[in-house]
Short mmCIF file of C-alpha atoms in Angstrom, two decimals:
data_model
loop_
_atom_site.label_atom_id
_atom_site.label_comp_id
_atom_site.label_asym_id
_atom_site.label_seq_id
_atom_site.Cartn_x
_atom_site.Cartn_y
_atom_site.Cartn_z
CA MET A 157 0.06 0.02 -0.02
CA SER A 158 1.31 3.27 -0.74
CA ASP A 159 -0.81 5.38 1.65
CA VAL A 160 1.23 6.73 4.62
CA TYR A 161 -1.73 6.85 6.74
CA ALA A 162 -2.56 3.34 6.40
CA GLU A 163 0.84 1.67 6.41
CA PRO A 164 1.90 0.54 9.82
CA ALA A 165 4.86 2.25 11.18
CA THR A 166 8.44 0.81 10.97
CA ALA A 167 11.42 0.96 13.40
CA GLY A 168 12.30 4.53 14.06
CA GLU A 169 8.67 5.74 13.38
CA PRO A 170 8.25 9.21 14.98
CA THR A 171 5.96 9.30 17.96
CA ASP A 172 4.64 12.75 17.78
CA PRO A 173 1.57 12.79 20.16
CA ALA A 174 0.52 16.17 18.49
CA THR A 175 -2.17 14.24 16.26
CA LEU A 176 -3.44 10.60 15.78
CA ALA A 177 -4.75 11.60 12.30
CA ARG A 178 -1.49 10.22 10.77
CA TYR A 179 -2.50 6.79 12.29
CA THR A 180 -5.86 6.42 10.94
CA THR A 181 -7.24 5.83 7.39
CA LEU A 182 -9.62 8.80 7.86
CA ARG A 183 -6.92 10.98 8.56
CA LEU A 184 -8.83 12.41 11.68
CA GLY A 185 -8.03 12.47 15.33
CA GLY A 186 -6.48 14.68 17.94
CA PRO A 187 -3.55 14.34 20.10
CA ALA A 188 -2.50 11.62 22.47
CA GLY A 189 -1.28 11.93 25.92
CA ARG A 190 1.55 9.69 25.30
CA LEU A 191 2.29 7.70 22.11
CA GLU A 192 4.51 4.48 22.10
CA ILE A 193 5.41 1.66 19.76
CA ALA A 194 5.28 -2.05 20.52
CA GLU A 195 6.93 -4.22 18.12
CA ASP A 196 6.27 -7.77 19.49
CA ALA A 197 3.73 -9.31 21.84
CA ALA A 198 5.77 -8.95 24.95
CA GLN A 199 6.17 -5.31 24.30
CA ILE A 200 2.56 -4.72 23.71
CA VAL A 201 1.66 -6.47 27.08
CA ARG A 202 4.52 -4.32 28.99
CA LYS A 203 3.32 -1.07 27.28
CA VAL A 204 -0.23 -1.73 28.55
CA GLN A 205 0.82 -2.59 32.08
CA GLU A 206 3.10 0.23 32.24
CA ALA A 207 0.17 2.72 31.29
CA GLU A 208 -1.77 0.86 33.98
CA ALA A 209 0.80 1.32 36.42
CA ARG A 210 0.74 5.14 35.71
CA GLU A 211 -3.02 4.97 36.02
CA GLN A 212 -3.35 5.99 32.42
CA ALA A 213 -6.27 5.09 30.30
CA VAL A 214 -5.04 2.77 27.33
CA LEU A 215 -6.07 2.97 23.60
CA VAL A 216 -4.28 0.04 21.42
CA LEU A 217 -4.17 1.15 17.83
CA ALA A 218 -2.85 -0.80 14.92
CA GLY A 219 -3.84 -0.08 11.23
CA GLY A 220 -6.23 2.48 12.31
CA SER A 221 -8.79 1.38 9.63
CA ASN A 222 -11.87 0.82 11.87
CA VAL A 223 -11.61 3.72 14.40
CA VAL A 224 -13.00 7.25 14.67
CA ILE A 225 -11.08 9.43 17.05
CA GLY A 226 -12.51 12.67 18.34
CA ASP A 227 -10.72 16.02 17.69
CA GLN A 228 -9.82 16.26 21.37
CA GLY A 229 -7.71 13.06 20.80
CA PHE A 230 -7.15 10.41 23.55
CA PRO A 231 -5.51 11.80 26.82
CA GLY A 232 -4.13 8.55 27.84
CA ALA A 233 -1.58 6.19 26.40
CA VAL A 234 -1.72 5.17 22.88
CA VAL A 235 -0.05 1.76 22.08
CA LEU A 236 0.93 1.39 18.45
CA VAL A 237 0.92 -2.26 17.54
CA ARG A 238 3.56 -3.02 15.08
CA SER A 239 4.42 -6.57 15.58
CA ARG A 240 4.93 -8.59 12.47
CA GLY A 241 5.10 -12.07 11.07
CA PHE A 242 3.11 -15.34 10.80
CA GLN A 243 4.11 -19.04 10.84
CA ALA A 244 2.41 -22.49 10.36
CA VAL A 245 1.95 -24.00 13.86
CA ALA A 246 0.07 -27.18 12.95
CA GLU A 247 -0.92 -29.48 10.06
CA GLU A 248 -3.50 -32.02 9.82
CA GLY A 249 -4.59 -33.76 6.63
CA ASP A 250 -5.22 -31.16 3.88
CA THR A 251 -5.40 -28.17 6.55
CA VAL A 252 -2.57 -25.82 8.07
CA THR A 253 -3.01 -23.69 11.14
CA VAL A 254 -1.39 -20.39 10.67
CA ARG A 255 -0.45 -17.88 13.62
CA VAL A 256 -0.24 -14.29 12.54
CA GLU A 257 0.96 -11.53 14.79
CA ALA A 258 -1.70 -8.83 15.61
CA GLY A 259 0.35 -6.07 13.85
CA GLU A 260 0.75 -7.80 10.41
CA PRO A 261 -0.83 -5.85 7.71
CA TRP A 262 -3.94 -7.92 6.75
CA ASP A 263 -3.89 -7.75 3.05
CA ASP A 264 -0.07 -8.60 3.01
CA PHE A 265 -1.05 -11.64 5.08
CA VAL A 266 -3.90 -12.62 2.75
CA ALA A 267 -1.61 -12.37 -0.17
CA ALA A 268 0.94 -14.60 1.35
CA THR A 269 -1.81 -17.13 2.14
CA VAL A 270 -2.93 -17.09 -1.49
CA GLU A 271 0.75 -17.39 -2.67
CA ARG A 272 1.38 -20.52 -0.54
CA GLY A 273 -1.87 -22.21 -1.78
CA TRP A 274 -3.71 -21.87 1.55
CA SER A 275 -7.52 -21.44 0.86
CA GLY A 276 -9.91 -19.53 3.23
CA LEU A 277 -9.01 -15.90 3.14
CA GLU A 278 -8.96 -15.09 -0.51
CA CYS A 279 -12.22 -13.08 -0.38
CA LEU A 280 -11.07 -10.79 2.31
CA SER A 281 -8.56 -9.43 0.09
CA GLY A 282 -7.96 -5.71 -0.01
CA ILE A 283 -9.26 -4.97 3.47
CA PRO A 284 -7.05 -2.36 5.11
CA GLY A 285 -5.93 -2.65 8.70
CA SER A 286 -4.00 -5.47 10.75
CA ALA A 287 -4.48 -9.03 11.30
CA GLY A 288 -5.24 -8.43 14.93
CA ALA A 289 -8.26 -6.34 14.14
CA THR A 290 -10.01 -8.97 12.18
CA PRO A 291 -11.56 -10.96 15.07
CA ILE A 292 -12.61 -7.85 17.00
CA GLN A 293 -15.22 -7.11 14.53
CA ASN A 294 -15.45 -10.53 12.73
CA VAL A 295 -14.38 -9.09 9.55
CA GLY A 296 -16.23 -10.29 6.47
CA ALA A 297 -16.70 -9.63 2.83
CA TYR A 298 -17.89 -11.26 -0.42
CA GLY A 299 -19.33 -14.44 1.37
CA GLN A 300 -16.46 -14.97 3.82
CA GLU A 301 -15.84 -13.86 7.40
CA VAL A 302 -12.83 -14.67 9.80
CA ALA A 303 -15.09 -16.42 12.15
CA GLU A 304 -15.05 -19.49 9.71
CA THR A 305 -11.46 -19.92 9.71
CA ILE A 306 -10.24 -18.79 13.17
CA VAL A 307 -9.21 -21.33 15.62
CA ALA A 308 -8.19 -19.34 18.63
CA VAL A 309 -7.15 -15.69 19.54
CA GLU A 310 -4.15 -15.14 21.89
CA ALA A 311 -4.97 -12.05 23.90
CA TYR A 312 -3.79 -10.21 27.06
CA ASP A 313 -6.57 -10.19 29.72
CA ARG A 314 -6.27 -6.89 31.53
CA THR A 315 -8.77 -7.95 34.13
CA GLU A 316 -6.81 -11.02 35.20
CA ARG A 317 -3.57 -9.65 33.97
CA ARG A 318 -2.50 -12.76 31.98
CA VAL A 319 -2.31 -13.80 28.40
CA ALA A 320 -5.08 -16.28 27.47
CA ARG A 321 -5.56 -18.37 24.19
CA ILE A 322 -9.46 -18.07 23.49
CA ALA A 323 -10.83 -20.60 21.38
CA ALA A 324 -13.07 -19.55 18.48
CA ALA A 325 -16.18 -20.79 20.20
CA ASP A 326 -15.52 -18.71 22.99
CA CYS A 327 -14.99 -15.52 21.08
CA GLY A 328 -18.69 -14.52 20.79
CA PHE A 329 -18.44 -14.20 16.95
CA VAL A 330 -21.66 -12.34 15.64
CA TYR A 331 -22.20 -10.19 12.56
CA ARG A 332 -19.54 -7.69 12.71
CA GLY A 333 -18.92 -8.31 16.49
CA SER A 334 -17.24 -10.25 19.12
CA ILE A 335 -16.32 -10.38 22.78
CA PHE A 336 -13.37 -8.04 21.91
CA LYS A 337 -15.43 -5.32 20.33
CA TYR A 338 -16.30 -2.39 22.62
CA SER A 339 -14.19 -3.93 25.33
CA ASP A 340 -11.26 -2.60 27.07
CA ARG A 341 -10.60 -6.06 28.69
CA TRP A 342 -8.80 -7.78 25.89
CA VAL A 343 -5.73 -6.76 23.75
CA VAL A 344 -5.41 -9.00 20.82
CA LEU A 345 -1.76 -10.29 20.46
CA SER A 346 -1.95 -13.02 17.74
CA VAL A 347 -4.70 -14.93 15.77
CA ASP A 348 -4.71 -18.53 14.59
CA PHE A 349 -6.28 -19.33 11.21
CA ARG A 350 -7.00 -22.81 10.08
CA LEU A 351 -6.62 -22.82 6.24
CA THR A 352 -7.15 -25.59 3.41
CA ARG A 353 -4.28 -26.56 1.32
CA SER A 354 -5.74 -25.90 -2.22
CA PRO A 355 -5.01 -23.95 -5.16
CA ARG A 356 -8.70 -23.14 -5.59
CA SER A 357 -10.83 -20.91 -3.53
CA GLY A 358 -13.78 -21.90 -1.33
CA PRO A 359 -17.28 -22.25 -3.02
CA VAL A 360 -17.95 -18.60 -4.27
CA ARG A 361 -21.05 -17.45 -2.34
CA TYR A 362 -21.56 -13.82 -3.13
CA ALA A 363 -23.69 -13.16 -6.33
CA GLU A 364 -21.83 -10.03 -7.36
CA LEU A 365 -18.42 -11.83 -7.19
CA ALA A 366 -19.68 -14.83 -9.21
CA ARG A 367 -20.82 -12.54 -11.93
CA ALA A 368 -17.49 -10.73 -11.93
CA LEU A 369 -15.59 -14.08 -12.10
CA GLY A 370 -17.94 -15.37 -14.79
CA VAL A 371 -18.95 -18.56 -12.65
CA GLU A 372 -21.85 -19.68 -10.89
CA VAL A 373 -22.52 -19.21 -7.19
CA GLY A 374 -20.99 -22.32 -5.44
CA ASP A 375 -18.22 -22.81 -8.03
CA ARG A 376 -14.58 -22.74 -7.11
CA VAL A 377 -11.85 -20.70 -8.82
CA PRO A 378 -8.11 -20.33 -8.78
CA LEU A 379 -7.01 -18.42 -5.52
CA ALA A 380 -5.13 -15.69 -7.40
CA GLU A 381 -8.06 -15.04 -9.55
CA ALA A 382 -10.45 -14.82 -6.65
CA ARG A 383 -8.01 -12.38 -4.82
CA ALA A 384 -7.56 -10.33 -7.97
CA THR A 385 -11.19 -10.01 -8.60
CA VAL A 386 -11.97 -9.05 -5.09
CA ARG A 387 -9.36 -6.35 -5.03
CA LYS A 388 -10.84 -4.98 -8.30
CA LEU A 389 -14.34 -4.85 -7.02
CA ARG A 390 -13.16 -3.22 -3.77
CA ALA A 391 -11.05 -0.69 -5.54
CA GLY A 392 -14.23 0.27 -7.82
CA LYS A 393 -16.10 1.09 -4.58
CA GLY A 394 -13.08 3.14 -3.10
CA MET A 395 -12.56 0.26 -0.67
CA VAL A 396 -8.68 -0.17 -1.36
CA LEU A 397 -6.55 2.33 0.23
CA ASP A 398 -5.12 4.88 -2.31
CA ALA A 399 -3.24 8.02 -1.32
CA ALA A 400 -4.33 9.70 -4.55
CA ASP A 401 -7.92 9.04 -4.13
CA PRO A 402 -10.04 10.91 -1.17
CA ASP A 403 -12.74 8.30 -1.47
CA THR A 404 -10.58 6.11 0.19
CA TRP A 405 -10.00 8.23 3.24
CA SER A 406 -12.39 6.41 5.25
CA VAL A 407 -13.13 3.51 7.51
CA GLY A 408 -14.69 1.43 4.87
CA SER A 409 -18.41 0.83 5.60
CA PHE A 410 -19.40 3.23 8.32
CA PHE A 411 -22.90 1.53 8.92
CA THR A 412 -23.61 -2.10 9.43
CA ASN A 413 -26.39 -3.71 7.59
CA PRO A 414 -29.40 -3.79 9.96
CA VAL A 415 -30.67 -7.25 11.08
CA LEU A 416 -34.44 -6.90 11.55
CA PRO A 417 -37.07 -9.19 12.91
CA GLY A 418 -39.26 -10.40 9.96
CA GLU A 419 -42.27 -8.19 11.21
CA VAL A 420 -40.09 -5.11 11.26
CA PHE A 421 -38.84 -5.93 7.81
CA GLU A 422 -42.49 -6.25 6.36
CA GLN A 423 -42.84 -2.65 7.88
CA VAL A 424 -39.90 -1.48 6.10
CA ARG A 425 -41.02 -3.00 2.85
CA GLU A 426 -44.35 -1.19 2.93
CA ARG A 427 -42.58 2.17 3.87
CA ALA A 428 -40.20 1.46 0.94
CA ALA A 429 -43.04 0.51 -1.77
CA GLU A 430 -42.61 3.61 -3.55
CA VAL A 431 -39.03 3.36 -4.26
CA GLY A 432 -38.65 -0.39 -4.84
CA GLU A 433 -37.75 -3.78 -2.95
CA PRO A 434 -35.08 -3.32 -0.37
CA PRO A 435 -32.13 -5.89 -0.95
CA HIS A 436 -32.33 -8.33 1.82
CA TRP A 437 -31.08 -11.60 2.91
CA PRO A 438 -32.71 -14.18 5.30
CA GLY A 439 -30.98 -14.76 8.66
CA ALA A 440 -31.41 -16.87 11.85
CA ASP A 441 -34.72 -17.13 13.51
CA GLY A 442 -36.76 -15.50 10.89
CA THR A 443 -34.52 -12.35 10.97
CA VAL A 444 -33.75 -10.48 7.77
CA LYS A 445 -30.39 -8.50 6.99
CA VAL A 446 -31.15 -5.36 4.86
CA SER A 447 -28.71 -3.41 2.75
CA ALA A 448 -27.85 -0.27 4.77
CA ALA A 449 -26.48 1.35 1.60
CA TRP A 450 -29.83 0.95 -0.17
CA LEU A 451 -31.58 2.41 2.81
CA ILE A 452 -29.22 5.36 2.86
CA ASP A 453 -29.58 5.98 -0.90
CA LYS A 454 -33.24 5.77 -0.86
CA ALA A 455 -33.39 8.09 2.08
CA GLY A 456 -31.95 10.91 0.00
CA PHE A 457 -28.21 10.57 0.66
CA GLY A 458 -26.71 9.40 -2.57
CA LYS A 459 -23.03 8.88 -3.53
CA GLY A 460 -21.12 12.23 -3.13
CA TYR A 461 -23.44 13.69 -0.76
CA ALA A 462 -21.54 16.50 0.94
CA GLY A 463 -21.26 17.52 4.74
CA PRO A 464 -19.69 20.36 6.46
CA GLU A 465 -15.88 20.93 5.99
CA GLY A 466 -15.47 18.69 2.98
CA VAL A 467 -16.60 15.56 4.56
CA ALA A 468 -18.88 13.55 2.18
CA ILE A 469 -20.26 10.15 1.10
CA SER A 470 -18.06 8.45 -1.22
CA SER A 471 -18.63 9.03 -4.84
CA LYS A 472 -18.21 5.25 -5.21
CA HIS A 473 -19.93 3.64 -2.28
CA THR A 474 -22.87 4.98 -0.35
CA LEU A 475 -21.67 3.37 2.99
CA ALA A 476 -18.36 5.02 3.08
CA LEU A 477 -18.13 8.42 4.88
CA THR A 478 -14.93 10.22 3.80
CA ASN A 479 -12.79 13.14 4.85
CA HIS A 480 -12.68 14.06 1.42
CA SER A 481 -10.91 17.60 1.94
CA GLY A 482 -8.29 15.79 3.96
CA SER A 483 -8.63 18.69 6.40
CA ALA A 484 -11.86 18.10 7.99
CA SER A 485 -12.74 17.77 11.81
CA THR A 486 -14.15 14.64 13.28
CA ALA A 487 -17.06 16.86 14.67
CA ALA A 488 -17.80 17.18 10.94
CA LEU A 489 -17.78 13.58 10.03
CA VAL A 490 -19.85 12.68 12.97
CA ALA A 491 -22.37 15.39 11.97
CA LEU A 492 -22.81 13.75 8.60
CA ALA A 493 -23.19 10.40 10.10
CA ARG A 494 -26.06 11.78 12.44
CA GLU A 495 -27.81 13.36 9.56
CA ILE A 496 -27.77 10.07 7.64
CA ARG A 497 -28.76 7.97 10.55
CA ASP A 498 -31.63 10.31 11.43
CA GLY A 499 -32.81 10.55 7.74
CA VAL A 500 -32.96 6.73 7.44
CA GLN A 501 -34.71 6.64 10.76
CA SER A 502 -37.34 9.08 9.70
CA ARG A 503 -37.78 7.52 6.13
CA PHE A 504 -37.86 3.89 6.89
CA GLY A 505 -38.21 3.50 10.68
CA VAL A 506 -34.56 1.77 10.93
CA THR A 507 -31.79 2.91 13.29
CA LEU A 508 -28.54 2.39 11.61
CA HIS A 509 -25.42 1.47 13.94
CA PRO A 510 -21.91 2.52 13.25
CA GLU A 511 -19.48 -0.24 12.35
CA PRO A 512 -16.14 1.35 13.50
CA VAL A 513 -15.15 1.91 17.14
CA LEU A 514 -15.73 5.60 18.19
CA VAL A 515 -13.20 7.01 20.49
CA ASN A 516 -14.14 10.22 22.29
CA CYS A 517 -16.88 10.94 19.98
CA THR A 518 -20.37 9.67 19.42
CA ILE A 519 -23.21 9.93 16.90
#
């Protein structure tokens, strides 16, 4: 990646606490009280413990791709996670378990698994951020999510002051969530993925991806082809970081797709009758997941919709809110998010919820 705001820091990285904007893909965020770099798991734990000993609040920050930091910044200690590397730790039959350090850039890791013929993450190509962030919100795209391949997460337990290996079944994975999200208790140190040795992808589940590949849903394709096609689709939506493209100065999807009880979805359907059928997908226990992008667009907030100070909805994807001017404030971005949330609520009776973690700001 070429974007200095998205690339994890290297040895000798300046730790200027004046602004956290340079460490987030939104290019937003005020100062840190203290800023430190941790280059391996032991350092991550030590930096957190030292901050606690100073009675400072702690913010652990890696790729900065799924966080919105307020203009006042974070008055405590910000620990920049810069651990690197991955290794195969177990093999059984046609599977391999791979342990990746929390600070490893995610797309670099996905590229490496594809190159080695390890299937299971190829449809998650092009997603910015670090490997350690993926279990926190159960990252997913194009029919795959990390909960399907994660075996365990190693994390520092700040409550019990010990390092724990948490089995996937105990991670509380749900749609874009886990026990790690919105919790200060856990600091992710590494993640174990169980992947399949295969030159071909898993079954293609996502209709848009299948069309782009020229195959049927359920077919398998060469890993490299799946990865390249996913990256192309994401780039077309401004979802692959590009220093020259302000549409990518975002956190990706700002709102999650709402999951509604069946009867509530029918009410939404009635309210949407004049503008068409909401794209939707059946869920567990009669629930229905509805396209947030469609709701936003039909509520009057189309691609390129502008807010204050040069913040805007991406011209490529309705779910991405961007710091398009490069000089906006977090307050401006949050104001745009509130306007969109309230507009969708008024039009369809659905409350959208933010996908990124909000630090010292709220909508």
